PDB file of C-alpha atoms in Angstrom:
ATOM      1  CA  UNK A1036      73.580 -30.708 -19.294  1.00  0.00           C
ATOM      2  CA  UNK A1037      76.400 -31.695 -17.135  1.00  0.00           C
ATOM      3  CA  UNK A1038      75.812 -31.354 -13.123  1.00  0.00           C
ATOM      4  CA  UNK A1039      78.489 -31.203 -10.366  1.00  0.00           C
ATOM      5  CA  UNK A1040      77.123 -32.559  -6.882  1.00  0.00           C
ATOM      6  CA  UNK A1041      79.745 -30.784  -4.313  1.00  0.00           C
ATOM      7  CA  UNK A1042      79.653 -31.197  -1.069  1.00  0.00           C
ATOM      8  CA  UNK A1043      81.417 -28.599   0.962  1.00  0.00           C
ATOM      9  CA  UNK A1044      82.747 -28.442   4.851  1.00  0.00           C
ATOM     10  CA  UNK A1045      83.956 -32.189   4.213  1.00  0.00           C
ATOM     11  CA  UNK A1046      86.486 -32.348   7.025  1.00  0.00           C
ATOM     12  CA  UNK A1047      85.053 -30.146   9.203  1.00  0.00           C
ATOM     13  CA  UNK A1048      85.027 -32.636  12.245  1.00  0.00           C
ATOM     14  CA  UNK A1049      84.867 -36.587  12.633  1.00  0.00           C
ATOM     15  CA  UNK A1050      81.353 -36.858  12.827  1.00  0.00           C
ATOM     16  CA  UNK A1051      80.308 -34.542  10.366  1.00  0.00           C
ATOM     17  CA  UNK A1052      82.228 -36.983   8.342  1.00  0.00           C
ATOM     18  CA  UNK A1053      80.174 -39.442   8.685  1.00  0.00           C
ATOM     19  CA  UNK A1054      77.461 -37.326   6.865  1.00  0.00           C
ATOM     20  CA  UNK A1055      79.786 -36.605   4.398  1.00  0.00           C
ATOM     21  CA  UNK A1056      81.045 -40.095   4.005  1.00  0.00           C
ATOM     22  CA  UNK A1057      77.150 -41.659   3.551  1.00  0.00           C
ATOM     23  CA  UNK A1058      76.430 -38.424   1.295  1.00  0.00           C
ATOM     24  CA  UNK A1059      78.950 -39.944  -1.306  1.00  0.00           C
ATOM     25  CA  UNK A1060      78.818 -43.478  -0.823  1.00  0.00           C
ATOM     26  CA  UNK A1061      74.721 -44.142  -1.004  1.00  0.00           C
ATOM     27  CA  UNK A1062      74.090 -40.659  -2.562  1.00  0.00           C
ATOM     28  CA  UNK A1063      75.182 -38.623  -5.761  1.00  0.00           C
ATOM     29  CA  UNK A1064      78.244 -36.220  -4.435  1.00  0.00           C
ATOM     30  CA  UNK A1065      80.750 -35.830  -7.086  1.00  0.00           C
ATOM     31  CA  UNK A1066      83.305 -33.830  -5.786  1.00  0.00           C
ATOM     32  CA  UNK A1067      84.625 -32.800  -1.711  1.00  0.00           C
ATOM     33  CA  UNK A1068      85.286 -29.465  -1.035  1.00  0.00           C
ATOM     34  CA  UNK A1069      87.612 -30.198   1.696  1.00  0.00           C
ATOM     35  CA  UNK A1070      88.611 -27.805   5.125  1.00  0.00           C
ATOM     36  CA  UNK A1071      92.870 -28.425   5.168  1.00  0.00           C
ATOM     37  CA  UNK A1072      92.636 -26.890   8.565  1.00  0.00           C
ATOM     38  CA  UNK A1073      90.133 -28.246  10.538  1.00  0.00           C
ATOM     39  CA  UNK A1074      89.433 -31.192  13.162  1.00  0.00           C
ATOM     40  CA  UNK A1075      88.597 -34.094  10.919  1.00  0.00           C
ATOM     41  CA  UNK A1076      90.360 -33.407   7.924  1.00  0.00           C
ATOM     42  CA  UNK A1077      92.991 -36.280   8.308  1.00  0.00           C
ATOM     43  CA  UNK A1078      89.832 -38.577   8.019  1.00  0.00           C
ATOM     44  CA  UNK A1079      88.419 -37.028   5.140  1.00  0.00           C
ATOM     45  CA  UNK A1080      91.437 -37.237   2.933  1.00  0.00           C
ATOM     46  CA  UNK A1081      92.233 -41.191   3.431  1.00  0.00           C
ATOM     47  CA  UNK A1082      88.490 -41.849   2.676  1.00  0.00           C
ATOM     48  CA  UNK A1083      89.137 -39.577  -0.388  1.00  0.00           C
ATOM     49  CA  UNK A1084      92.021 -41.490  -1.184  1.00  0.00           C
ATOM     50  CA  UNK A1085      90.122 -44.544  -1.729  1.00  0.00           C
ATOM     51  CA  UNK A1086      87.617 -42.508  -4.092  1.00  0.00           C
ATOM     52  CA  UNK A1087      89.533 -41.392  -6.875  1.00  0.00           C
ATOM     53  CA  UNK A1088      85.958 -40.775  -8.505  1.00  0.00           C
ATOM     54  CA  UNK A1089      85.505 -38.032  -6.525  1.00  0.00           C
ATOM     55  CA  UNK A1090      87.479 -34.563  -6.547  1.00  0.00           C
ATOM     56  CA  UNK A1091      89.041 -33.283  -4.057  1.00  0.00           C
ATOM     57  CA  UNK A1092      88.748 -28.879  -3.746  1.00  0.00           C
ATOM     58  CA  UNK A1093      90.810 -27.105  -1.500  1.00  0.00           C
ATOM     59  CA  UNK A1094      87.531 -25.436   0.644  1.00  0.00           C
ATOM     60  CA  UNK A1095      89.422 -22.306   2.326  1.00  0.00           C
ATOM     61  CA  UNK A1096      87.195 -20.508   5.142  1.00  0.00           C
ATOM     62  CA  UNK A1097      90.503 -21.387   7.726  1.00  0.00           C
ATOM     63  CA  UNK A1098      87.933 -21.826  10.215  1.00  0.00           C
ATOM     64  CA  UNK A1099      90.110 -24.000  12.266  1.00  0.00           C
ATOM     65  CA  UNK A1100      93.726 -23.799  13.330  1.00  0.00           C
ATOM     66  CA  UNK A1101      96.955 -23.146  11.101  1.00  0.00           C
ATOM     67  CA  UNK A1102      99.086 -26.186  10.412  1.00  0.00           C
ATOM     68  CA  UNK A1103     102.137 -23.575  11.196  1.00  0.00           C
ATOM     69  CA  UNK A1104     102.882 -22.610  15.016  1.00  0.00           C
ATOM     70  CA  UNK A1105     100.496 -19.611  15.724  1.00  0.00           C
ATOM     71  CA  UNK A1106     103.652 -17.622  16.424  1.00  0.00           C
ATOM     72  CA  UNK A1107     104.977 -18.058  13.131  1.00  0.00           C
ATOM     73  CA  UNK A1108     101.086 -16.768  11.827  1.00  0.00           C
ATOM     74  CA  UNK A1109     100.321 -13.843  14.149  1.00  0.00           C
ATOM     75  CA  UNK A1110      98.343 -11.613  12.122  1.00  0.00           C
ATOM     76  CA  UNK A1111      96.360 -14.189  11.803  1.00  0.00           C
ATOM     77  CA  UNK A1112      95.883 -15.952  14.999  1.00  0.00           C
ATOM     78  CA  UNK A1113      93.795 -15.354  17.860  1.00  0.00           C
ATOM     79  CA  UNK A1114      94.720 -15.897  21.755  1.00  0.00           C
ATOM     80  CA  UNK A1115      93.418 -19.515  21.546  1.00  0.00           C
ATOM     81  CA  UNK A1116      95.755 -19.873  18.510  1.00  0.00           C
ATOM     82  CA  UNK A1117      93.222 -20.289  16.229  1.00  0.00           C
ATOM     83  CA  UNK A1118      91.685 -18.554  12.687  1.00  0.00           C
ATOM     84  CA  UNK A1119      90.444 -14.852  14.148  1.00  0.00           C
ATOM     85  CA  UNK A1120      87.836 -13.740  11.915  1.00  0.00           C
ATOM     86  CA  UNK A1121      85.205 -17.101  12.201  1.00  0.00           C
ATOM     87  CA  UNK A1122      82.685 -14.885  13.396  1.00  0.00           C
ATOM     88  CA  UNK A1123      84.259 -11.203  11.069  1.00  0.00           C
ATOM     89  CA  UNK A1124      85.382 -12.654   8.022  1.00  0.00           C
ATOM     90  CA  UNK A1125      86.499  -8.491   7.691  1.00  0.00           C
ATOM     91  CA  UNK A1126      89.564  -9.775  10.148  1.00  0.00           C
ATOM     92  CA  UNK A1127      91.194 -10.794   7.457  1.00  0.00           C
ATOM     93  CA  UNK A1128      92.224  -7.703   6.190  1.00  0.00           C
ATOM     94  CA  UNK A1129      94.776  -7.323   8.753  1.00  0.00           C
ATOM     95  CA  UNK A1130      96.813 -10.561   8.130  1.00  0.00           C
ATOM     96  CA  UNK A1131     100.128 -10.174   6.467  1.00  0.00           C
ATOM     97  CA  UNK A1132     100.586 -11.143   2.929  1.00  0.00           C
ATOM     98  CA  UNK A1133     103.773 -13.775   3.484  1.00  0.00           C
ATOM     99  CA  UNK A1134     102.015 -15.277   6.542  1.00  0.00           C
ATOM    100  CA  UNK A1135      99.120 -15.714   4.509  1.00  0.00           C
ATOM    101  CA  UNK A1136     101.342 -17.285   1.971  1.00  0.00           C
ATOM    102  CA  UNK A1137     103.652 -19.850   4.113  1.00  0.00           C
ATOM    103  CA  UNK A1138     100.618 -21.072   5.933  1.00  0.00           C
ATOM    104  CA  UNK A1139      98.432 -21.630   2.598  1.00  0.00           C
ATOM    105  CA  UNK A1140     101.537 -23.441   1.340  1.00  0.00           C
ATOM    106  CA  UNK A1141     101.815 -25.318   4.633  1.00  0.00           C
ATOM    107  CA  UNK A1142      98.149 -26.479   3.744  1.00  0.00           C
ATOM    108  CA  UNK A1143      98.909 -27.640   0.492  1.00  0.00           C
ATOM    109  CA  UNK A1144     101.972 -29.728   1.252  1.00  0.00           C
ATOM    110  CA  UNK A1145     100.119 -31.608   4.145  1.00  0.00           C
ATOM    111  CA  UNK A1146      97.490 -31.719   1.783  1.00  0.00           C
ATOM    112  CA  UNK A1147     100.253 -33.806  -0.935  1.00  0.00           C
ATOM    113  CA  UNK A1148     101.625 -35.758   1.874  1.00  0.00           C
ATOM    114  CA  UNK A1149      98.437 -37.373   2.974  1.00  0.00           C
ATOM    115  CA  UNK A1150      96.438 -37.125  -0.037  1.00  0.00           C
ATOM    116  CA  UNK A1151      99.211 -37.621  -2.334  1.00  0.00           C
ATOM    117  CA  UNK A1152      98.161 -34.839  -4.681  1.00  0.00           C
ATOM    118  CA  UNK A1153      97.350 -31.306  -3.947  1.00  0.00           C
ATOM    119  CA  UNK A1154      93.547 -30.591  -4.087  1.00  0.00           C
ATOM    120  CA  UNK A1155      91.903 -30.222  -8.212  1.00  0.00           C
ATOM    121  CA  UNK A1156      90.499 -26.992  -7.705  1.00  0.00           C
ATOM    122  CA  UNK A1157      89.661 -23.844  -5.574  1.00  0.00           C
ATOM    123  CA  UNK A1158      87.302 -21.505  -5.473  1.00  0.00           C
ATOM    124  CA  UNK A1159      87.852 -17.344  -5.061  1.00  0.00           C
ATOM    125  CA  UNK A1160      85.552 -16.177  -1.910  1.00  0.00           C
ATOM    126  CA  UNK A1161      85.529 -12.298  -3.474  1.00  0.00           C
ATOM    127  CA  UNK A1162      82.188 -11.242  -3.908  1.00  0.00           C
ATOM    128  CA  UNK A1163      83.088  -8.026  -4.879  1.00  0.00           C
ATOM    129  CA  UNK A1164      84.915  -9.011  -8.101  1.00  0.00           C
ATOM    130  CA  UNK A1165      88.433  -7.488  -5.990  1.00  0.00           C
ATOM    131  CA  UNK A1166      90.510  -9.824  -4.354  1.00  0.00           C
ATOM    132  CA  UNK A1167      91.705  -9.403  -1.040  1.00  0.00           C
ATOM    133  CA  UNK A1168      95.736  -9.455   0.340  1.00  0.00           C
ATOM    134  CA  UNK A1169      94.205 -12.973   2.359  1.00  0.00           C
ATOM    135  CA  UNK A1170      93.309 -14.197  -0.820  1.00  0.00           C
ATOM    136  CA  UNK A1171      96.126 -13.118  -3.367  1.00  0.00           C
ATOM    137  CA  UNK A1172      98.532 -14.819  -1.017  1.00  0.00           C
ATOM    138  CA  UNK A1173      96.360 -18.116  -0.767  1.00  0.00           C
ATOM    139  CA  UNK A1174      95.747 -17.815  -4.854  1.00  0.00           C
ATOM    140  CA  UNK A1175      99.553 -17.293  -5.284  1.00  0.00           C
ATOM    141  CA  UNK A1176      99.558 -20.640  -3.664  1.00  0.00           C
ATOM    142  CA  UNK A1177      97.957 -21.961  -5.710  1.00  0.00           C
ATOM    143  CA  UNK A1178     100.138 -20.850  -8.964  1.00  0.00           C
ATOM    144  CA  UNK A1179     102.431 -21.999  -7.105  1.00  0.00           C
ATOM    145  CA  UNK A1180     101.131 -25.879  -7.037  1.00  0.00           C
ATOM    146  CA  UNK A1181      99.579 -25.804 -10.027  1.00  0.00           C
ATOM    147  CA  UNK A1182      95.619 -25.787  -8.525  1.00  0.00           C
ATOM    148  CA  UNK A1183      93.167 -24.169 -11.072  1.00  0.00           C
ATOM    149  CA  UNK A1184      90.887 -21.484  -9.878  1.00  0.00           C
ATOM    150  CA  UNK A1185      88.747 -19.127 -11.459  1.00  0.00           C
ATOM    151  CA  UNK A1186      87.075 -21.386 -13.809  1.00  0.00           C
ATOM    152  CA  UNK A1187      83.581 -19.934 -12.898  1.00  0.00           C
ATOM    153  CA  UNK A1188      81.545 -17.193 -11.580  1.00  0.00           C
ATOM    154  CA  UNK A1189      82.518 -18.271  -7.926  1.00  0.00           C
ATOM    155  CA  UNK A1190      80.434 -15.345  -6.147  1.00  0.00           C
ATOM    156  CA  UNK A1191      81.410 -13.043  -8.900  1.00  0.00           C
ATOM    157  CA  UNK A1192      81.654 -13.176 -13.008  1.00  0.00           C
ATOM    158  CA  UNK A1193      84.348 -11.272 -12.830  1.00  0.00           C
ATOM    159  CA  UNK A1194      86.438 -14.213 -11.398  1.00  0.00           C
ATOM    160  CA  UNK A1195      86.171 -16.053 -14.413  1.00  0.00           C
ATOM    161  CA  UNK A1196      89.541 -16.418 -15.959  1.00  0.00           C
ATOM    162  CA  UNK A1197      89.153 -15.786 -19.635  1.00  0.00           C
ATOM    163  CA  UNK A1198      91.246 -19.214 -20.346  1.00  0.00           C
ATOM    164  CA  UNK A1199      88.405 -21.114 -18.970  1.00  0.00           C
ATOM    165  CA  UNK A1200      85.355 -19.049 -20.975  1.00  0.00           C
ATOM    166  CA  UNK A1201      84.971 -22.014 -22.780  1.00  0.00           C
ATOM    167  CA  UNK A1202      84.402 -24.121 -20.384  1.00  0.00           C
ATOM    168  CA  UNK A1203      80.627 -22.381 -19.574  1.00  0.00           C
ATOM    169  CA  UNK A1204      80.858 -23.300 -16.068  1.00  0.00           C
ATOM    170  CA  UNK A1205      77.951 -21.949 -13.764  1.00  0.00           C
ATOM    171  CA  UNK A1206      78.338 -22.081 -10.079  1.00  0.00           C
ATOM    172  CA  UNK A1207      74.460 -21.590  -8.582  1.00  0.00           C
ATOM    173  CA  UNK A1208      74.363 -19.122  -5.660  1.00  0.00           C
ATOM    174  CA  UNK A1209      72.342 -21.295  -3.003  1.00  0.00           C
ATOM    175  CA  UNK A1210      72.768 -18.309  -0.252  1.00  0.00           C
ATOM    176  CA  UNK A1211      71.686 -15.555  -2.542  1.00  0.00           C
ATOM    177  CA  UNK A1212      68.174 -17.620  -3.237  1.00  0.00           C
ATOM    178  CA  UNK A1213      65.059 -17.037  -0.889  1.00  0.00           C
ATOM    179  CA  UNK A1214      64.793 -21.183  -0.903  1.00  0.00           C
ATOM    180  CA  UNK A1215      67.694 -21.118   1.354  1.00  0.00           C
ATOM    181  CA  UNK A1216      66.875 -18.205   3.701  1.00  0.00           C
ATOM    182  CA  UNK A1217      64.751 -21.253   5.848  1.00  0.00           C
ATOM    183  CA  UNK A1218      68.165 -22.537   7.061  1.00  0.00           C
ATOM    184  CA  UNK A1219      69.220 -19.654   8.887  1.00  0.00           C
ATOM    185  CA  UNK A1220      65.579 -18.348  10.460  1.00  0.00           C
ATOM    186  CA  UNK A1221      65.228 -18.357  14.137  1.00  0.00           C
ATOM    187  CA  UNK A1222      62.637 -20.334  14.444  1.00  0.00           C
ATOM    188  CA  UNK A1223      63.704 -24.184  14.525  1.00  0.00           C
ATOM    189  CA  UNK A1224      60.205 -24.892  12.846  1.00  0.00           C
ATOM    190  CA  UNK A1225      60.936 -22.460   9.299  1.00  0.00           C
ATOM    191  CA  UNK A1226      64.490 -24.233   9.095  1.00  0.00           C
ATOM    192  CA  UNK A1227      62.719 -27.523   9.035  1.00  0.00           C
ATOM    193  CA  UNK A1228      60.759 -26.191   5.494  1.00  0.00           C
ATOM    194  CA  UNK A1229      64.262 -25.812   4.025  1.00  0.00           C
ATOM    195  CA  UNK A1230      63.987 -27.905   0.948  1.00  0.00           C
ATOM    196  CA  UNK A1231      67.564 -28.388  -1.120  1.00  0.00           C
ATOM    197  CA  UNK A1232      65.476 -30.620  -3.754  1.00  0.00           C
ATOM    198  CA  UNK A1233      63.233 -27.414  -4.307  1.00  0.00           C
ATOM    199  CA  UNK A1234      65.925 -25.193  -4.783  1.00  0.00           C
ATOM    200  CA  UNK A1235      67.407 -27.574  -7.902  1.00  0.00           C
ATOM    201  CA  UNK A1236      64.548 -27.619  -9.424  1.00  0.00           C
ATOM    202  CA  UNK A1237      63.738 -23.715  -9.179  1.00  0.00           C
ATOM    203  CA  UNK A1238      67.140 -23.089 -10.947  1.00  0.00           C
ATOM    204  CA  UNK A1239      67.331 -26.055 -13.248  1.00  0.00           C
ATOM    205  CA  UNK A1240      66.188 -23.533 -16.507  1.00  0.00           C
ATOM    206  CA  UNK A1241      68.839 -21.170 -15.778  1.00  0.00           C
ATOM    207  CA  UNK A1242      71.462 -24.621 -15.446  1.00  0.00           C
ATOM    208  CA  UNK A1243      70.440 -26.105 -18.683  1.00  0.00           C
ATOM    209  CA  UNK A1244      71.353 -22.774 -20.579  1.00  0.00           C
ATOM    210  CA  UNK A1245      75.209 -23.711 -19.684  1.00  0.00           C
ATOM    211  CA  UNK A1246      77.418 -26.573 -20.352  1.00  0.00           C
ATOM    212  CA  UNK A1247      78.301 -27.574 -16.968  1.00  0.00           C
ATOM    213  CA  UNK A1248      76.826 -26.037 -13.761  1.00  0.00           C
ATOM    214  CA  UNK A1249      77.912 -26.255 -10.023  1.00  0.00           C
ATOM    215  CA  UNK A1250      75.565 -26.882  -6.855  1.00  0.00           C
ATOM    216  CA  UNK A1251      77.093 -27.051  -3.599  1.00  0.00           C
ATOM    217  CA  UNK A1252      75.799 -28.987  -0.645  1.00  0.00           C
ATOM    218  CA  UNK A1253      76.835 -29.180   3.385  1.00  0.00           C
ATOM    219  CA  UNK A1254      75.656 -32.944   3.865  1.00  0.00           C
ATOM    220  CA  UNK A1255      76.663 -34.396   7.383  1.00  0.00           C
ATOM    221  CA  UNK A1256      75.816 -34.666  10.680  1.00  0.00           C
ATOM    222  CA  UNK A1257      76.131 -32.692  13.718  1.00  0.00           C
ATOM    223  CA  UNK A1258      78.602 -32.247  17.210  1.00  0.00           C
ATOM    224  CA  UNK A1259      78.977 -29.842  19.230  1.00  0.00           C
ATOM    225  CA  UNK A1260      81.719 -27.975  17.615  1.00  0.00           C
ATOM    226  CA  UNK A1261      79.868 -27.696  14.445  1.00  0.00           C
ATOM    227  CA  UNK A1262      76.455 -26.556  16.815  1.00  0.00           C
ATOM    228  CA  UNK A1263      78.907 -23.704  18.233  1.00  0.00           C
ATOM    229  CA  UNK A1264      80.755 -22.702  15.552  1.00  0.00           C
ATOM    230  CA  UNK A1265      78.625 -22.754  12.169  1.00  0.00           C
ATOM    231  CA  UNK A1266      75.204 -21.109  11.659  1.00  0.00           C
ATOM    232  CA  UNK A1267      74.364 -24.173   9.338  1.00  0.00           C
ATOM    233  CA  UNK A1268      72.859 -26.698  11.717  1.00  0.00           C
ATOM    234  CA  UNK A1269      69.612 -28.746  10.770  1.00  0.00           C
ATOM    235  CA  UNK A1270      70.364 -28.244   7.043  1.00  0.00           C
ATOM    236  CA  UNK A1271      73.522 -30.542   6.918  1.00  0.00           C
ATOM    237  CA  UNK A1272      71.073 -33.387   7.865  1.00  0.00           C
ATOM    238  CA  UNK A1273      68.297 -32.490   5.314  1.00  0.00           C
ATOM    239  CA  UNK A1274      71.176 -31.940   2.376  1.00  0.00           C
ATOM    240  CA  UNK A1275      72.203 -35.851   3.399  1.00  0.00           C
ATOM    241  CA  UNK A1276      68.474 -36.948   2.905  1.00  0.00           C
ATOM    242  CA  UNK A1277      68.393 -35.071  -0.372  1.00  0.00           C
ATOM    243  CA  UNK A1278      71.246 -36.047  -1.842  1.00  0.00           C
ATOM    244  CA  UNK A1279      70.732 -39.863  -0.522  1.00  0.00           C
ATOM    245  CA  UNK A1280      67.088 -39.572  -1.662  1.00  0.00           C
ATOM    246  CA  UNK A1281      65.443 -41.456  -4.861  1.00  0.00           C
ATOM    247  CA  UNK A1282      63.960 -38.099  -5.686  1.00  0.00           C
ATOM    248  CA  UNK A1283      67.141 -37.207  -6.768  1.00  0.00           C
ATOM    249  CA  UNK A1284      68.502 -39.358  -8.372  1.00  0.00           C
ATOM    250  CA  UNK A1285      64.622 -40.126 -10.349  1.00  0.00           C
ATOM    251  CA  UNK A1286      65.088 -36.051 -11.206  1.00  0.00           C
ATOM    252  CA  UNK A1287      68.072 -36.728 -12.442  1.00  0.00           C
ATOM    253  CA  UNK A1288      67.496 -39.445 -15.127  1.00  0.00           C
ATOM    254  CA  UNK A1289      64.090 -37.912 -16.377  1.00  0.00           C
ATOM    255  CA  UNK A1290      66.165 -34.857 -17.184  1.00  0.00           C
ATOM    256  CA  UNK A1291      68.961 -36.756 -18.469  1.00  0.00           C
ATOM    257  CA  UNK A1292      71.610 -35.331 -16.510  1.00  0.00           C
ATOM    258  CA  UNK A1293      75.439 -36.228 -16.822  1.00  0.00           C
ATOM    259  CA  UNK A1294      76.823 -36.241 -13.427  1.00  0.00           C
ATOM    260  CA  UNK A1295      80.512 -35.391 -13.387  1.00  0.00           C
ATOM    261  CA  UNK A1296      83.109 -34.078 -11.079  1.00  0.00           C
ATOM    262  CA  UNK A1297      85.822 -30.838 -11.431  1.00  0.00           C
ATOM    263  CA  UNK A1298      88.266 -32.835 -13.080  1.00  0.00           C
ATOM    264  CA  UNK A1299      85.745 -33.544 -15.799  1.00  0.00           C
ATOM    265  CA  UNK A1300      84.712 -30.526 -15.887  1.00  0.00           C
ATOM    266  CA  UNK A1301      88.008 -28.613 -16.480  1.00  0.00           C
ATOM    267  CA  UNK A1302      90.061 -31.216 -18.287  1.00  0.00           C
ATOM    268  CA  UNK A1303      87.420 -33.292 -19.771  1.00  0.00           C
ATOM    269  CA  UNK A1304      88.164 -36.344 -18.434  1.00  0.00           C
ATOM    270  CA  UNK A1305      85.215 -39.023 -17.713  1.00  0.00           C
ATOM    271  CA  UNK A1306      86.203 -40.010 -14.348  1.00  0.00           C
ATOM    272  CA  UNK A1307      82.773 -39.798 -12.495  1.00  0.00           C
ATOM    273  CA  UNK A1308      80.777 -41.470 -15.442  1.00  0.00           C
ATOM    274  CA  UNK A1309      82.944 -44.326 -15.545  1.00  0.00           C
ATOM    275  CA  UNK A1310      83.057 -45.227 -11.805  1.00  0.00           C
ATOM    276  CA  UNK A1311      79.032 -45.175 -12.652  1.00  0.00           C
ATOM    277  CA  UNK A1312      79.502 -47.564 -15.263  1.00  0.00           C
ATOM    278  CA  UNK A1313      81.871 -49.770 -13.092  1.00  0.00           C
ATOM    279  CA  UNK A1314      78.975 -50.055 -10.460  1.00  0.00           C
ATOM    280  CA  UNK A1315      76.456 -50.474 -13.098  1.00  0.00           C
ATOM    281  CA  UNK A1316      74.247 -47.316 -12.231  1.00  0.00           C
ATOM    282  CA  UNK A1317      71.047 -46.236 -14.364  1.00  0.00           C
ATOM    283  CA  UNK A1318      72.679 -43.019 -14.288  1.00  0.00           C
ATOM    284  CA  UNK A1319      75.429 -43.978 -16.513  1.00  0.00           C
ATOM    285  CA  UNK A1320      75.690 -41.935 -19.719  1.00  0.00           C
ATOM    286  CA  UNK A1321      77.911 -42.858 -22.691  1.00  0.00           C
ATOM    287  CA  UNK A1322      80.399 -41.249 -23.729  1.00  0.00           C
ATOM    288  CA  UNK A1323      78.953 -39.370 -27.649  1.00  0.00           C
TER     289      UNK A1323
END
């Protein structure tokens, strides 16, 4: 079986980053899931830059602030001139298609400037198999730039585009699974038995039953703009320990796991495998 190690929020502020940053560098990430929009994003991409072995996905809560003027995005701008629905994601629904569009294409062009590509993938946020007029405008976007989406069951397995079928792509739902219900409980003591290395293992016999499967992860550490903004707090830190931790990576060779990133994954490139081999990692597999 093939595994993707994502790690998601990567850009969400400067020190966060520096979760994120250890999280790839001493652990087992394989691909970024990357916030265009938010405080420490210009950091993220030029320590992407230098990490071609990782992906790069376009990670689109716009939790932060446009890279348009706000008056040029009202519909979807709050007084402060930032993203209105962070706390109702059902705000979206009353942004404007073309706003939705310019500022998603706004994104993606600061995105080429400073990455110098445009992110390898996307995911579709619908969970109800119908996507909204926020993200038709953000998908055509994507068309638009050439950034493949719908390549698995991305909340829904009705997103799957039928051109990627083949592919056998499963993304694992952490939020849907009662392992990860610790991370949100009121009391600080439950969100300390939150466990990310229990949760692989639980739904390791439904992974191995695909060709490639998808966990994501929300390594990094914490300010006090993540503390107020994100309901994820003392989980960030426990994903970095897991996905730093020995435990993994032991797990990982006893079940003889192929760690690769989106890029392999969708165009069948070896990209992650050979920066193993180049550092001369145990968790190397050759090619068949």
């Amino acid at each position: 079986m093939k595994l993707i190690l994502r790690a998601d929020d990567v850009g969400y502020t400067p020190v966060n980053n520096i979760g994120v940053f250890k999280a790839i560098d001493e652990g087992l990430v394989t691909s970024a899931d990357l916030m265009l929009d938010c405080p420490g994003f210009e950091e993220a991409v030029v320590f992407l830059k230098e990490r071609p072995w990782i992906s790069v996905g376009w990670h689109a809560h716009f939790w932060g602030r446009p890279v348009l003027p706000p008056e040029q995005v009202p519909s979807m701008v709050n007084e402060e001139g930032r993203f209105k629905w962070r706390k109702d994601r059902k705000k979206q629904e009353e942004c404007v298609y073309e706003e939705v569009l310019a500022e998603s294409r706004a994104q993606l062009e600061r995105t080429c400037l400073l990455l110098g590509r445009v992110p390898d993938y996307t995911g579709a946020f619908s969970r109800e198999g119908k996507l909204s007029v926020f993200e038709t405008a953000r998908l055509k976007a994507c068309d638009e730039f050439g950034i493949p989406y719908g390549f698995c069951n991305e909340a829904n397995p009705d997103n799957i585009d039928p051109k990627y079928a083949g592919l056998d792509i499963l993304k694992t739902d952490q939020i849907k699974d009662s392992c990860y219900d610790a991370c949100y409980d009121n009391d600080y003591r439950v969100r300390l038995s939150y466990d990310p290395l229990q949760y692989l293992k639980k739904v390791y016999p439904e992974m191995a039953k695909h060709k490639v499967a998808i966990t994501a992860w929300h390594p990094g550490y914490l300010d006090e703009y993540i503390l107020a903004e994100s309901s994820l707090h003392i989980a960030r830190i426990q994903d970095l320990e897991a996905l730093c931790s020995s435990e993994l990576h032991d797990w990982i060779k006893e079940n003889k796991i192929e760690l690769i990133n989106y890029r392999d994954a969708i165009y069948g490139t070896h990209s992650y495998q050979n920066h193993l081999r180049e550092i001369g990692s145990d968790l190397y597999v050759p090619c068949e």
